[in-house]
Amino acid sequence: MSLKDLLDNSKDKSLSGQKWHMLRQSITKRLLSGGNSTIAELSTELQSSVPTVTKAVNELLTEGYVIDMGKITNSGGRRPSLYSINPTCAYFLGVEVGISSMSIGLQNIKNELVSVELGTSFILENTQKSLLKFCELINSFIEDSSVDKKLIVGVCINFSGRINSMEGFSYNYFFSENRPLNEIISEQLDLPVHLENDTRAMAFGEYCEGVVDDEQNIIFVNYSWGVAIGMITDGKLYYGKSGYSGEFGHSTIFNNDIMCQCGKLGCLETEISGWSLINQFKEAVKEGKQSKVTIDESSSTLQHTAIIAGAVNLEDTLCVDLVTQQSEKMGRYLSILLNIFNPDLLVIGGDFAQLGDYALLPIQSALKKYSLGLVNRDMKLKKSALGRRAGVIGACCVIKEKMLFPLINN
Ligand SMILES: [Zn+2]
């Protein structure tokens, strides 16, 4: 029996079988959502006798769903044992795909990352060959990990761009009209697959395991090659009707006649993004500005990180000037979101978060200048805590939530 079976309806249709399944299930749910417990606590909460609960817990111990954490130290008299869900009873796989690399991570049920590979070389192309290679890399990762595949509950894959998570379609990459992409990948991996927008997964990663404390209304900004936001409202990811929410970078803001990557003119990304930073840098150098950083002309992507590194590591004046100017502009346009959403917390993530105060201070100052004082006063601004791992950790958390939350709360 898998953890999912344990949390699902009983297959034993006899009354006694169903009753026993429900007790085992209630103990598991209680340990999953409420943390560690003693037999006495479980007995009181589940209104079942101590001997019955003991028998069920022993069974779950033998089957590997529960572990004995040892005796409680701070109670007088006979010290009871504390029980916990076994962290190795179920795993969740998270995958993030970029244009030239992919990252994979495996988390146990206690959200501990047990295996991770960041930045594995992979060229994302809209071909069947590229899709098969992608699945092959995931299968190899699973084989190389020490985890039994049967214990992996599901996989979440993050793509950039338009993702319809509900129907399993990716519109920017590996699009097929005939069949949802999650079904195709699921067949290759022999595991349930969920597709997620990369920024939304990063936002959820920060919410579950990153910089978020107890805030429930959060805007996460993925300030990288492109710009997008992930929103959490009342502790839940916000999708919008079809899952396309968060395309902040493609808001038409500037009258600059610069063509955006989406095909429209004057999007936010045309002046505030990694790719526009490269153009601004090249323009400045052409005008005669000096810099210690050189851009690799043969590589069309990801060179914005060289400029970011130039600011952080070399304190290169041109790099610092450009990223500061962009961040000040970013703060100005984020102030619109603050006025509309009044979040508890604004998180700056993505490649530009590596800039630290070079990005955060101009953003903060612009937010103060342009947003309403009352809205700004009760909002915190933080930098991503998970950095490059945000996407993979977020993907693991998303699939755990999708697979277990409906079962735990039914
Ligand atoms: Zn655009």
PDB file of C-alpha atoms and ligand atoms in Angstrom, residues 249-251 260-264 267-270 275, ligand 1:
ATOM      1  CA  GLY A 249       6.506  41.718 -17.787  1.00  0.00           C
ATOM      2  CA  HIS A 250       4.221  41.944 -20.800  1.00  0.00           C
ATOM      3  CA  SER A 251       2.235  44.934 -19.542  1.00  0.00           C
ATOM      4  CA  CYS A 260       9.274  42.784 -26.907  1.00  0.00           C
ATOM      5  CA  GLN A 261       9.953  39.057 -27.129  1.00  0.00           C
ATOM      6  CA  CYS A 262       6.176  38.516 -27.061  1.00  0.00           C
ATOM      7  CA  GLY A 263       5.803  40.539 -30.274  1.00  0.00           C
ATOM      8  CA  LYS A 264       4.200  43.641 -28.732  1.00  0.00           C
ATOM      9  CA  CYS A 267       6.246  45.958 -22.695  1.00  0.00           C
ATOM     10  CA  LEU A 268       7.751  46.396 -19.214  1.00  0.00           C
ATOM     11  CA  GLU A 269      10.433  43.868 -20.194  1.00  0.00           C
ATOM     12  CA  THR A 270      11.701  46.112 -23.000  1.00  0.00           C
ATOM     13  CA  TRP A 275      17.507  40.753 -21.985  1.00  0.00           C
TER      14      TRP A 275
HETATM   15 ZN    ZN B   1       6.000  41.481 -24.056  1.00  0.00          ZN
END
